[in-house]
Tab-separated table of C-alpha atoms in Angstrom:
chain	number	residue	atom	x	y	z
A	226	ALA	CA	0.132	0.023	-0.284
A	227	GLN	CA	1.083	3.759	-0.803
A	228	SER	CA	2.265	5.427	2.042
A	229	VAL	CA	4.221	8.151	3.467
A	230	SER	CA	6.717	8.664	6.366
A	231	GLN	CA	7.781	11.879	7.962
A	232	HIS	CA	10.974	10.653	10.401
A	233	ASN	CA	10.964	13.884	12.629
A	234	HIS	CA	7.618	14.445	14.929
A	235	HIS	CA	8.932	17.354	17.033
A	236	VAL	CA	11.874	19.231	15.947
A	237	ILE	CA	13.546	22.390	18.371
A	238	LEU	CA	16.067	24.456	17.018
A	239	SER	CA	17.162	28.373	17.419
A	240	GLU	CA	16.810	30.794	15.337
A	241	ALA	CA	20.040	31.000	12.308
A	242	ALA	CA	20.083	27.144	12.547
A	243	SER	CA	19.823	24.819	9.460
A	244	LEU	CA	16.731	22.657	8.827
A	245	GLU	CA	15.891	19.661	6.993
A	246	LEU	CA	13.081	17.197	7.417
A	247	GLY	CA	12.832	14.220	6.159
A	248	CYS	CA	9.947	12.326	4.272
A	249	ASN	CA	9.736	9.070	2.345
A	250	TYR	CA	7.209	7.239	0.255
A	251	SER	CA	6.257	4.015	-0.621
A	252	TYR	CA	5.442	3.453	-4.393
A	253	GLY	CA	7.458	2.848	-7.549
A	254	GLY	CA	5.666	4.770	-9.943
A	255	THR	CA	4.993	8.742	-11.018
A	256	VAL	CA	4.440	10.487	-8.015
A	257	ASN	CA	3.714	14.241	-7.129
A	258	LEU	CA	5.189	15.636	-4.362
A	259	PHE	CA	3.976	18.534	-1.687
A	260	TRP	CA	5.146	20.122	1.707
A	261	TYR	CA	2.520	22.073	3.168
A	262	VAL	CA	2.520	24.033	6.382
A	263	GLN	CA	0.560	24.620	9.401
A	264	TYR	CA	1.166	27.674	11.713
A	265	PRO	CA	-0.750	28.040	14.958
A	266	GLY	CA	-4.101	28.741	14.546
A	267	GLN	CA	-3.882	28.979	10.674
A	268	HIS	CA	-5.220	26.656	7.810
A	269	LEU	CA	-2.566	24.084	5.630
A	270	GLN	CA	-0.970	26.328	3.039
A	271	LEU	CA	1.441	25.057	0.158
A	272	LEU	CA	5.031	25.613	0.766
A	273	LEU	CA	6.332	23.738	-2.070
A	274	LYS	CA	5.553	20.781	-4.682
A	275	TYR	CA	7.120	18.832	-7.231
A	276	PHE	CA	5.121	17.206	-10.276
A	277	SER	CA	8.401	16.783	-12.665
A	278	GLY	CA	11.311	18.375	-13.849
A	279	ASP	CA	14.490	19.372	-11.861
A	280	PRO	CA	14.228	17.766	-8.508
A	281	LEU	CA	15.194	20.906	-6.666
A	282	VAL	CA	12.744	22.487	-5.895
A	283	LYS	CA	11.919	26.387	-4.067
A	284	GLY	CA	9.270	27.354	-2.512
A	285	ILE	CA	8.083	30.231	-0.283
A	286	LYS	CA	9.677	31.745	2.251
A	287	GLY	CA	13.399	30.431	1.759
A	288	PHE	CA	12.287	27.105	1.834
A	289	GLU	CA	13.490	23.925	-0.936
A	290	ALA	CA	12.995	20.466	-1.491
A	291	GLU	CA	14.917	17.800	-3.090
A	292	PHE	CA	13.430	14.660	-4.778
A	293	ILE	CA	15.519	12.045	-4.621
A	294	LYS	CA	13.467	9.352	-7.130
A	295	SER	CA	16.015	6.480	-6.124
A	296	LYS	CA	15.441	6.999	-2.459
A	297	PHE	CA	12.067	7.605	-2.540
A	298	SER	CA	12.652	10.843	-0.577
A	299	PHE	CA	11.571	14.527	-0.762
A	300	ASN	CA	12.923	16.274	2.085
A	301	LEU	CA	12.762	19.805	3.048
A	302	ARG	CA	15.356	22.451	3.942
A	303	LYS	CA	15.905	25.454	4.887
A	304	PRO	CA	19.196	27.097	5.701
A	305	SER	CA	18.490	29.418	8.366
A	306	VAL	CA	15.057	29.249	10.243
A	307	GLN	CA	13.138	31.851	12.183
A	308	TRP	CA	11.060	32.328	15.084
A	309	SER	CA	8.162	32.857	12.650
A	310	ASP	CA	8.896	29.188	11.363
A	311	THR	CA	7.507	27.523	14.432
A	312	ALA	CA	4.857	25.357	12.646
A	313	GLU	CA	3.700	22.148	11.870
A	314	TYR	CA	5.145	20.495	8.303
A	315	PHE	CA	3.354	18.295	6.538
A	316	CYS	CA	4.857	16.028	3.539
A	317	ALA	CA	2.169	14.764	1.176
A	318	VAL	CA	1.966	12.648	-1.904
A	319	ASN	CA	-0.335	12.382	-4.931
A	320	PHE	CA	-0.255	9.109	-7.124
A	321	PRO	CA	-1.498	10.068	-10.372
A	322	GLY	CA	-2.420	7.173	-12.778
A	323	SER	CA	-2.704	4.739	-9.615
A	324	SER	CA	-5.697	3.519	-7.753
A	325	ASN	CA	-5.163	6.167	-5.616
A	326	THR	CA	-5.341	8.879	-7.934
A	327	GLY	CA	-6.132	12.104	-6.550
A	328	LYS	CA	-5.549	11.425	-3.023
A	329	LEU	CA	-3.557	13.180	-1.262
A	330	ILE	CA	-1.737	10.810	1.382
A	331	PHE	CA	-0.125	13.122	3.900
A	332	GLY	CA	2.753	11.858	6.505
A	333	GLN	CA	2.280	12.066	10.266
A	334	GLY	CA	3.760	15.893	10.472
A	335	THR	CA	6.741	17.223	12.074
A	336	THR	CA	6.069	19.966	14.448
A	337	LEU	CA	9.333	22.750	14.166
A	338	GLN	CA	9.376	24.903	17.332
A	339	VAL	CA	12.229	27.702	16.815
A	340	LYS	CA	13.145	29.435	19.849
A	341	PRO	CA	14.338	33.163	19.813
B	1357	GLU	CA	-8.866	35.294	-5.513
B	1358	ALA	CA	-10.866	33.765	-2.595
B	1359	GLY	CA	-9.696	30.585	-0.777
B	1360	VAL	CA	-11.637	27.720	-0.071
B	1361	VAL	CA	-14.388	28.839	2.737
B	1362	GLN	CA	-15.799	26.266	4.991
B	1363	SER	CA	-18.361	27.475	7.990
B	1364	PRO	CA	-18.585	26.902	10.528
B	1365	ARG	CA	-15.068	27.205	12.140
B	1366	TYR	CA	-16.209	25.380	15.518
B	1367	LYS	CA	-19.081	23.084	16.661
B	1368	ILE	CA	-19.579	21.942	19.878
B	1369	ILE	CA	-22.435	18.993	19.843
B	1370	GLU	CA	-23.354	16.356	22.260
B	1371	LYS	CA	-23.154	12.935	21.498
B	1372	LYS	CA	-26.078	11.180	19.348
B	1373	GLN	CA	-26.920	14.535	17.709
B	1374	PRO	CA	-26.598	15.528	14.236
B	1375	VAL	CA	-24.186	17.765	12.703
B	1376	ALA	CA	-23.218	19.799	9.528
B	1377	PHE	CA	-20.746	21.046	8.005
B	1378	TRP	CA	-20.391	23.768	4.650
B	1379	CYS	CA	-17.663	24.178	1.979
B	1380	ASN	CA	-17.241	26.606	-0.967
B	1381	PRO	CA	-14.249	25.582	-3.357
B	1382	ILE	CA	-11.843	28.074	-5.110
B	1383	SER	CA	-13.933	29.139	-7.889
B	1384	GLY	CA	-13.619	26.762	-11.627
B	1385	HIS	CA	-12.272	24.314	-9.255
B	1386	ASN	CA	-13.909	20.822	-10.088
B	1387	THR	CA	-12.826	18.896	-7.673
B	1388	LEU	CA	-13.658	18.821	-4.199
B	1389	TYR	CA	-12.155	16.988	-1.072
B	1390	TRP	CA	-13.163	16.275	2.291
B	1391	TYR	CA	-10.545	15.011	4.669
B	1392	LEU	CA	-10.444	14.182	8.543
B	1393	GLN	CA	-7.631	15.296	10.617
B	1394	ASN	CA	-7.402	13.515	14.031
B	1395	LEU	CA	-4.768	15.667	16.493
B	1396	GLY	CA	-0.859	14.902	15.769
B	1397	GLN	CA	-1.875	13.082	12.409
B	1398	GLY	CA	-2.204	14.160	8.769
B	1399	PRO	CA	-5.267	14.671	7.190
B	1400	GLU	CA	-6.897	11.612	5.867
B	1401	LEU	CA	-9.289	11.584	2.647
B	1402	LEU	CA	-12.934	10.589	3.313
B	1403	ILE	CA	-14.116	11.566	-0.024
B	1404	ARG	CA	-13.589	13.285	-3.367
B	1405	TYR	CA	-15.816	15.114	-5.813
B	1406	GLU	CA	-15.269	15.466	-9.530
B	1407	ASN	CA	-17.771	17.918	-10.207
B	1408	GLU	CA	-21.550	16.367	-9.133
B	1409	GLU	CA	-19.877	12.689	-8.863
B	1410	ALA	CA	-18.668	11.161	-5.579
B	1411	VAL	CA	-15.746	9.278	-7.285
B	1412	ASP	CA	-13.931	8.161	-4.107
B	1413	ASP	CA	-15.972	7.560	-0.959
B	1414	SER	CA	-13.797	4.418	0.080
B	1415	GLN	CA	-13.304	6.064	3.350
B	1416	LEU	CA	-16.254	7.417	4.220
B	1417	PRO	CA	-18.176	6.064	6.919
B	1418	LYS	CA	-21.325	5.206	5.615
B	1419	ASP	CA	-23.175	4.523	8.674
B	1420	ARG	CA	-23.267	7.881	10.005
B	1421	PHE	CA	-21.399	10.069	7.756
B	1422	SER	CA	-23.118	11.500	4.133
B	1423	ALA	CA	-22.051	13.847	1.806
B	1424	GLU	CA	-23.336	15.806	-1.276
B	1425	ARG	CA	-22.546	17.906	-4.201
B	1426	LEU	CA	-25.795	18.814	-5.745
B	1427	LYS	CA	-24.525	21.456	-8.354
B	1428	GLY	CA	-20.944	20.882	-8.763
B	1429	VAL	CA	-19.998	23.552	-6.348
B	1430	ASP	CA	-20.935	24.115	-2.498
B	1431	SER	CA	-20.769	20.935	-1.024
B	1432	THR	CA	-22.202	19.796	2.463
B	1433	LEU	CA	-20.912	17.071	5.010
B	1434	LYS	CA	-22.921	15.621	7.554
B	1435	ILE	CA	-22.587	13.121	10.587
B	1436	GLN	CA	-26.077	11.686	11.889
B	1437	PRO	CA	-25.853	10.810	14.933
B	1438	ALA	CA	-22.150	12.035	15.728
B	1439	GLU	CA	-20.140	10.008	18.728
B	1440	LEU	CA	-17.337	11.306	20.731
B	1441	GLY	CA	-14.720	9.669	18.227
B	1442	ASP	CA	-15.739	11.886	15.645
B	1443	SER	CA	-14.089	14.677	17.558
B	1444	ALA	CA	-11.557	16.105	15.195
B	1445	VAL	CA	-10.986	18.712	12.323
B	1446	TYR	CA	-12.877	18.193	9.287
B	1447	LEU	CA	-11.160	19.628	6.278
B	1448	CYS	CA	-11.965	20.960	2.980
B	1449	ALA	CA	-9.889	21.174	-0.441
B	1450	SER	CA	-10.437	21.887	-3.882
B	1451	SER	CA	-8.514	21.406	-7.065
B	1452	LEU	CA	-8.494	21.753	-10.914
B	1453	GLY	CA	-8.683	18.030	-11.717
B	1454	PRO	CA	-7.531	14.989	-9.110
B	1455	GLU	CA	-3.611	15.462	-10.261
B	1456	GLY	CA	-3.830	19.493	-9.721
B	1457	THR	CA	-2.541	21.070	-6.671
B	1458	GLN	CA	-4.813	20.968	-3.806
B	1459	TYR	CA	-5.651	23.982	-1.304
B	1460	PHE	CA	-7.257	23.672	1.719
B	1461	GLY	CA	-9.902	25.552	3.887
B	1462	PRO	CA	-9.507	26.395	7.697
B	1463	GLY	CA	-11.579	23.477	8.595
B	1464	THR	CA	-14.134	22.660	10.931
B	1465	ARG	CA	-13.073	21.723	14.668
B	1466	LEU	CA	-15.669	19.254	15.865
B	1467	LEU	CA	-16.351	18.292	19.598
B	1468	VAL	CA	-18.457	15.838	20.382
B	1469	LEU	CA	-19.261	15.845	24.409
């Protein structure tokens, strides 16, 4: 069965530290990949997405992610976090052309706490 | 451009009572989704609509949950009767087609007492 896993459930960083959140999925076919962010009290917002092309994608607020097909991974990175990055981060995968077409499968989420 | 609109934002009911949630998708988005998000977890799909047709409702507990999208625009999700375990956030999302980027509404936070 297709699944998505996020390795870190709770991450605490100081401001200016670098961030990397892991995301792996299980499926050998075509995937569309997403990172969503949920700031406290707000709704899920799209950070970035990968459909095809350059596997290194840049999103809003200085975030980027790299799709490594051989590792079934789509890790999220930011070189220097800010206190305002405190939020919950979700990796999500869509499997076009499969029995789960149209169904976003989410990881469990990672809570990021940035200390000022 | 207006985003996905949901109402109410919060709802507190007693168990065995009915409850309904409403969603208006982004204009022009023909695909609409209802997700369930439990505390500390990622959202899980309940049902997906292509226009007015429910094309994936395999995760919808049909004994107590129902949904409709009669004119292919806004949608209603209903629970009758509600149980304690239904306390969660109910999210609506929409996209241009099933493989498009999904945009989420603010959700309805349901508490069943």
